[in-house]
XYZ file of N, CA, C and O in Angstrom:
468
model
N -13.999 -22.175 -24.021
C -13.326 -20.413 -23.670
C -12.272 -20.807 -22.545
O -12.660 -22.022 -21.437
N -11.562 -19.860 -22.500
C -10.828 -19.779 -21.394
C -11.458 -18.838 -19.923
O -10.588 -19.443 -18.997
N -11.868 -18.006 -20.145
C -12.362 -17.131 -18.873
C -14.112 -17.050 -19.284
O -14.261 -16.537 -20.102
N -14.538 -17.229 -17.795
C -15.887 -16.808 -18.050
C -15.839 -15.405 -17.692
O -14.989 -14.867 -16.771
N -17.282 -14.737 -17.951
C -17.557 -13.519 -17.149
C -17.588 -13.529 -15.731
O -17.668 -14.674 -14.790
N -16.942 -12.160 -14.893
C -16.544 -12.420 -13.544
C -15.242 -13.118 -13.302
O -14.974 -12.969 -11.895
N -14.709 -14.176 -14.112
C -13.465 -15.024 -13.614
C -12.183 -13.901 -13.133
O -12.119 -12.795 -14.010
N -11.838 -14.026 -12.192
C -10.154 -13.059 -11.843
C -9.501 -13.787 -12.822
O -9.213 -14.669 -12.921
N -8.741 -13.195 -13.615
C -7.663 -13.524 -14.947
C -6.403 -13.378 -14.079
O -5.583 -14.213 -14.626
N -6.078 -12.189 -13.723
C -4.868 -11.838 -13.131
C -4.698 -10.841 -12.215
O -5.726 -9.633 -12.197
N -3.741 -10.681 -11.324
C -3.929 -9.697 -10.152
C -2.399 -8.586 -10.626
O -1.435 -9.224 -11.439
N -2.680 -7.009 -10.734
C -1.436 -6.219 -11.412
C -0.611 -6.661 -9.672
O -1.057 -6.076 -8.794
N 0.645 -6.761 -9.899
C 1.507 -6.692 -9.006
C 3.079 -5.621 -9.375
O 3.373 -5.692 -10.275
N 3.571 -5.517 -8.037
C 4.830 -4.518 -8.514
C 4.818 -4.164 -7.239
O 4.734 -4.231 -6.135
N 5.780 -3.134 -7.332
C 6.642 -2.465 -6.036
C 5.482 -1.192 -5.821
O 4.903 -0.586 -6.566
N 4.973 -1.118 -4.175
C 4.226 -0.489 -3.581
C 4.770 1.063 -3.719
O 5.786 0.941 -2.589
N 4.877 2.063 -4.219
C 5.168 3.255 -3.742
C 4.090 4.484 -3.414
O 3.176 4.465 -4.193
N 4.787 5.481 -3.127
C 3.765 6.721 -2.873
C 3.913 7.732 -4.378
O 4.833 7.686 -4.728
N 2.919 8.318 -4.490
C 2.354 9.030 -5.526
C 3.606 9.968 -6.112
O 4.380 10.032 -7.319
N 4.180 10.988 -5.146
C 5.275 11.520 -5.663
C 6.659 10.836 -6.073
O 7.177 11.020 -6.901
N 6.692 9.435 -5.475
C 7.708 8.627 -6.066
C 7.359 8.303 -7.179
O 8.283 8.370 -8.545
N 6.371 7.928 -7.818
C 5.713 7.565 -9.219
C 5.842 8.622 -9.994
O 6.267 8.550 -11.012
N 6.067 10.004 -9.641
C 5.764 11.188 -10.307
C 7.040 11.278 -10.969
O 7.519 11.547 -12.097
N 8.413 11.112 -10.078
C 9.825 11.291 -10.309
C 9.889 10.244 -11.056
O 10.492 10.593 -12.305
N 9.840 8.899 -10.927
C 9.879 7.586 -11.906
C 9.603 8.189 -13.327
O 10.217 7.479 -14.281
N 8.229 8.608 -13.227
C 7.713 8.907 -14.729
C 8.301 9.815 -15.658
O 8.360 9.774 -16.657
N 8.823 10.702 -14.945
C 9.593 11.651 -15.525
C 11.095 11.221 -16.058
O 11.644 11.551 -16.993
N 11.646 9.989 -15.380
C 13.013 9.761 -15.158
C 13.095 8.274 -16.143
O 13.949 8.272 -17.008
N 12.089 7.607 -16.299
C 12.162 6.436 -17.274
C 11.298 6.535 -18.226
O 9.925 7.009 -18.586
N 11.544 5.908 -19.466
C 10.813 6.102 -20.983
C 9.653 5.132 -20.441
O 8.518 5.375 -21.330
N 9.842 4.012 -20.331
C 8.815 3.162 -19.857
C 8.481 2.793 -18.357
O 9.326 2.638 -17.756
N 7.092 2.840 -18.464
C 6.931 2.678 -17.077
C 5.385 2.059 -16.911
O 4.662 2.167 -17.776
N 5.223 1.152 -16.077
C 4.174 0.226 -15.784
C 3.410 0.843 -14.621
O 3.945 -0.224 -13.502
N 2.824 1.921 -14.443
C 2.222 2.289 -12.792
C 0.737 2.240 -13.111
O -0.227 2.487 -14.054
N 0.001 1.696 -11.840
C -1.529 1.378 -11.500
C -1.889 2.252 -10.219
O -1.081 1.834 -9.549
N -2.462 3.388 -10.428
C -3.416 3.651 -8.735
C -3.720 3.071 -7.846
O -4.639 2.219 -8.459
N -3.134 2.690 -6.714
C -3.721 1.758 -5.953
C -4.782 2.727 -5.183
O -5.896 2.051 -4.811
N -4.537 3.892 -4.699
C -5.368 4.784 -3.927
C -4.936 6.248 -4.230
O -3.920 6.434 -5.046
N -5.609 7.015 -3.097
C -4.742 8.426 -3.619
C -3.392 8.776 -2.840
O -2.786 9.711 -2.918
N -3.004 7.570 -2.304
C -1.609 7.617 -1.481
C -0.779 6.668 -2.083
O 0.879 7.181 -2.158
N -1.069 5.766 -2.784
C -0.047 4.867 -3.104
C -0.187 4.470 -4.712
O -1.236 4.446 -5.189
N 0.741 3.998 -5.461
C 0.800 3.170 -6.736
C 1.183 2.106 -6.572
O 2.042 1.760 -6.204
N 0.924 1.128 -7.639
C 1.614 -0.186 -7.761
C 2.413 0.079 -8.969
O 2.220 0.197 -10.178
N 3.866 -0.124 -8.865
C 4.803 -0.155 -9.869
C 5.413 -1.043 -10.292
O 6.232 -1.596 -9.632
N 4.955 -1.401 -11.590
C 5.482 -2.830 -11.919
C 6.949 -2.824 -13.011
O 7.150 -3.567 -13.797
N 7.267 -1.346 -13.169
C 8.287 -1.384 -14.145
C 9.843 -1.854 -13.923
O 10.090 -2.869 -14.750
N 9.634 -2.223 -12.399
C 11.178 -2.865 -12.459
C 10.673 -4.782 -11.700
O 11.603 -5.375 -12.018
N 9.770 -4.660 -11.067
C 9.053 -5.788 -10.683
C 7.737 -5.881 -10.794
O 7.054 -5.217 -10.580
N 7.278 -6.899 -11.883
C 5.795 -7.202 -12.009
C 5.508 -8.264 -12.732
O 6.573 -9.352 -12.568
N 4.353 -8.477 -13.155
C 3.929 -9.624 -13.868
C 3.583 -9.599 -15.171
O 3.607 -8.185 -15.750
N 2.777 -10.272 -15.901
C 2.431 -10.086 -17.343
C 1.276 -9.250 -17.330
O 1.079 -8.622 -18.357
N 0.334 -8.556 -16.000
C -0.465 -7.731 -16.313
C -0.247 -6.651 -16.803
O -0.699 -5.814 -16.878
N 1.231 -6.409 -16.235
C 1.898 -4.904 -16.765
C 1.615 -4.856 -18.242
O 1.813 -3.543 -18.843
N 1.523 -5.583 -18.816
C 1.471 -5.586 -20.456
C 0.332 -5.470 -21.084
O 0.077 -5.801 -22.364
N -0.886 -5.767 -20.481
C -2.361 -5.605 -20.897
C -2.573 -4.392 -21.782
O -2.573 -3.329 -20.881
N -3.186 -4.311 -22.409
C -2.889 -3.226 -23.400
C -4.482 -2.551 -23.237
O -5.505 -3.373 -22.712
N -4.651 -1.031 -23.738
C -5.998 -0.620 -23.579
C -6.793 -0.941 -24.615
O -6.303 -1.265 -25.956
N -7.873 -0.877 -24.568
C -8.976 -1.296 -25.587
C -10.223 -0.397 -25.247
O -10.608 -0.244 -24.233
N -10.717 0.332 -26.157
C -11.884 1.535 -25.900
C -13.185 0.065 -25.970
O -14.517 0.503 -25.523
N -12.740 -1.224 -26.205
C -14.002 -2.128 -26.085
C -13.425 -3.638 -25.535
O -13.251 -4.415 -26.033
N -13.012 -3.220 -24.216
C -12.281 -4.141 -23.178
C -12.849 -5.568 -23.274
O -13.910 -5.681 -22.903
N -12.038 -6.859 -22.864
C -12.550 -7.999 -22.326
C -12.525 -8.222 -20.942
O -13.039 -9.086 -20.143
N -11.642 -7.104 -20.169
C -11.344 -6.992 -18.727
C -11.522 -5.707 -18.249
O -11.871 -4.813 -18.453
N -11.989 -5.832 -16.956
C -12.046 -4.835 -16.157
C -11.243 -4.842 -14.783
O -11.013 -6.008 -14.382
N -10.530 -3.805 -14.463
C -9.918 -3.863 -13.234
C -10.765 -3.296 -12.024
O -11.870 -2.967 -11.882
N -10.490 -3.800 -10.406
C -10.900 -3.701 -9.768
C -10.037 -3.935 -8.778
O -9.105 -4.590 -8.703
N -10.518 -3.096 -7.195
C -9.837 -3.725 -6.403
C -10.396 -4.433 -5.297
O -11.409 -4.436 -4.687
N -9.369 -5.465 -4.592
C -9.830 -6.785 -3.809
C -8.889 -6.426 -2.641
O -7.748 -6.452 -2.559
N -9.775 -6.311 -1.214
C -8.982 -6.120 -0.022
C -9.072 -7.348 0.623
O -10.230 -8.267 0.833
N -7.876 -8.209 0.946
C -7.360 -9.379 1.127
C -6.989 -9.381 2.446
O -5.687 -8.693 2.684
N -7.161 -9.733 3.847
C -6.559 -9.452 5.096
C -6.147 -8.550 5.183
O -4.744 -7.645 5.580
N -6.930 -7.033 4.741
C -6.188 -5.538 5.010
C -5.541 -4.936 3.879
O -5.478 -3.994 4.256
N -5.172 -5.972 2.964
C -4.595 -5.370 2.138
C -4.849 -5.233 0.609
O -5.785 -5.884 0.375
N -4.736 -3.726 0.144
C -5.795 -4.145 -1.078
C -4.971 -4.350 -2.172
O -3.750 -3.994 -2.655
N -5.527 -5.030 -3.032
C -4.792 -5.811 -4.442
C -5.910 -4.771 -5.810
O -6.749 -4.960 -5.789
N -4.713 -5.094 -6.857
C -5.501 -4.532 -8.106
C -5.755 -5.989 -8.612
O -4.867 -6.588 -8.976
N -6.898 -6.315 -9.086
C -7.325 -7.571 -10.065
C -8.118 -7.110 -11.140
O -8.374 -6.512 -11.452
N -7.800 -8.112 -12.215
C -8.670 -8.140 -13.780
C -9.523 -9.066 -13.809
O -8.716 -10.232 -12.912
N -10.600 -8.723 -14.194
C -11.789 -9.947 -14.226
C -12.178 -9.495 -15.438
O -12.578 -8.752 -16.109
N -12.424 -10.985 -15.927
C -13.258 -11.003 -17.282
C -14.778 -10.498 -17.480
O -15.544 -10.433 -16.332
N -15.236 -9.533 -18.472
C -16.323 -8.868 -18.624
C -17.246 -9.766 -19.400
O -18.534 -9.693 -19.505
N -16.714 -10.460 -20.251
C -17.569 -11.520 -20.977
C -16.727 -13.106 -21.260
O -15.481 -12.726 -20.491
N -17.019 -13.730 -22.006
C -16.215 -14.951 -22.427
C -15.165 -14.556 -23.198
O -15.154 -13.712 -23.931
N -13.883 -15.068 -22.900
C -12.711 -14.761 -23.438
C -12.025 -16.070 -24.140
O -11.894 -17.084 -23.168
N -11.879 -16.195 -25.224
C -11.684 -17.352 -26.043
C -9.807 -17.440 -25.613
O -9.015 -16.204 -25.490
N -9.474 -19.007 -25.858
C -7.937 -18.929 -26.022
C -7.269 -18.382 -27.093
O -7.722 -18.318 -28.102
N -6.323 -17.554 -26.662
C -5.536 -16.806 -27.870
C -6.067 -15.490 -28.157
O -5.248 -14.578 -28.613
N -7.106 -15.217 -27.200
C -7.645 -13.783 -27.752
C -7.038 -12.843 -26.889
O -6.431 -12.883 -25.645
N -6.361 -11.236 -27.393
C -6.000 -10.540 -26.404
C -6.618 -10.091 -25.582
O -7.861 -9.569 -25.663
N -5.707 -9.899 -24.097
C -6.276 -9.506 -23.239
C -6.073 -7.862 -23.007
O -5.624 -7.520 -23.858
N -7.131 -7.282 -22.802
C -7.267 -5.580 -22.895
C -8.366 -5.114 -21.928
O -9.277 -5.829 -21.830
N -7.999 -3.883 -21.661
C -8.943 -3.014 -20.659
C -9.244 -1.317 -20.852
O -8.177 -1.087 -21.660
N -10.321 -0.842 -20.640
C -9.884 0.344 -20.788
C -8.961 1.225 -19.527
O -9.388 1.155 -18.612
N -8.103 1.754 -20.234
C -7.070 2.611 -19.185
C -7.746 3.694 -18.010
O -7.264 3.834 -17.050
N -8.849 4.170 -18.713
C -9.461 4.882 -18.178
C -8.769 6.348 -17.258
O -8.834 6.753 -16.279
N -7.768 6.849 -18.118
C -6.740 7.682 -17.796
C -7.541 9.320 -17.474
O -8.510 9.568 -17.935
N -6.914 9.715 -16.514
C -7.760 11.204 -16.271
C -7.560 12.077 -17.377
O -6.399 12.019 -17.955
N -8.486 13.068 -17.055
C -8.616 13.792 -18.471
C -7.363 14.952 -18.222
O -6.841 15.207 -17.149
N -6.612 15.003 -19.515
C -5.394 15.967 -19.426
C -5.791 16.632 -20.667
O -6.175 16.209 -21.411
N -5.066 17.785 -20.509
C -5.163 18.721 -22.068
C -4.597 18.066 -23.183
O -4.782 18.211 -24.265
N -3.496 17.524 -22.866
C -2.647 16.944 -24.139
C -2.984 15.728 -24.023
O -2.936 14.582 -23.057
N -3.526 15.147 -25.342
C -4.198 14.086 -25.421
C -3.275 12.748 -26.013
O -2.245 12.966 -26.799
N -3.519 11.927 -25.221
C -2.872 10.412 -25.879
C -3.857 9.693 -26.801
O -4.984 9.273 -26.759
N -2.958 9.814 -28.207
C -4.021 9.024 -29.019
C -4.429 7.461 -28.832
O -3.358 6.853 -28.745
N -5.340 7.078 -29.102
C -5.685 5.656 -29.087
C -5.816 5.071 -30.611
O -6.236 5.457 -31.455
N -5.145 3.901 -30.326
C -4.746 2.632 -31.622
C -5.826 1.543 -31.784
O -5.255 0.579 -32.227
N -6.522 1.499 -30.994
C -7.493 -0.021 -30.491
C -7.970 -0.405 -31.814
O -7.845 -1.507 -31.504
N -8.689 -0.080 -32.711
C -9.024 0.145 -33.818
C -10.621 -0.722 -33.566
O -11.060 -1.140 -34.078
N -10.843 -0.530 -32.304
C -12.669 -0.927 -31.812
C -13.648 -0.217 -32.596
O -13.172 0.973 -32.838
N -14.493 -0.667 -32.767
C -15.744 -0.034 -33.929
C -16.044 1.338 -32.666
O -16.316 2.103 -33.386
N -15.904 1.475 -31.394
C -16.435 2.307 -30.906
C -15.452 3.135 -29.977
O -15.236 3.822 -28.884
N -14.089 3.145 -30.899
C -12.937 3.594 -30.546
C -12.905 5.024 -30.178
O -13.585 6.027 -30.660
N -12.826 5.646 -29.117
C -12.759 7.058 -28.964
C -11.777 7.946 -29.409
O -12.013 9.327 -29.195
N -10.671 7.217 -29.901
C -9.380 8.348 -30.574
C -8.581 8.700 -29.836
O -7.898 9.217 -29.907
N -8.361 8.392 -27.956
C -8.147 9.143 -26.999
C -7.944 8.039 -25.874
O -8.958 7.559 -25.878
N -6.851 7.927 -25.041
C -6.950 7.352 -23.770
C -7.082 8.170 -22.519
O -7.777 7.756 -21.542
N -7.239 9.432 -22.852
C -7.504 10.507 -21.770
C -8.383 11.705 -22.104
O -8.669 11.715 -23.236
């Protein structure tokens, strides 16, 4: 097995920006990789990031995101929910906020909710 439950797998890194800047970028960029850090900041991995930005959504995820404070700085990390085998796709539940316009889910998990929000 490659990862055991509760192992830290990867940190979500990128540019730390305020929410209004993120809203503006979201309207002007076709692809954006943003993750809310807190009520004030977003980590934007669109232009500067690592492979964590490519982790796909699943309704039956093998990863969970969490916030970890190190030396007063908040970091977004992904940790394993269960044993993850080598070459297994890494995925987590995006848990998008409820919006009237639904984003369809194609994860094909047995428990798929059919939507991301």
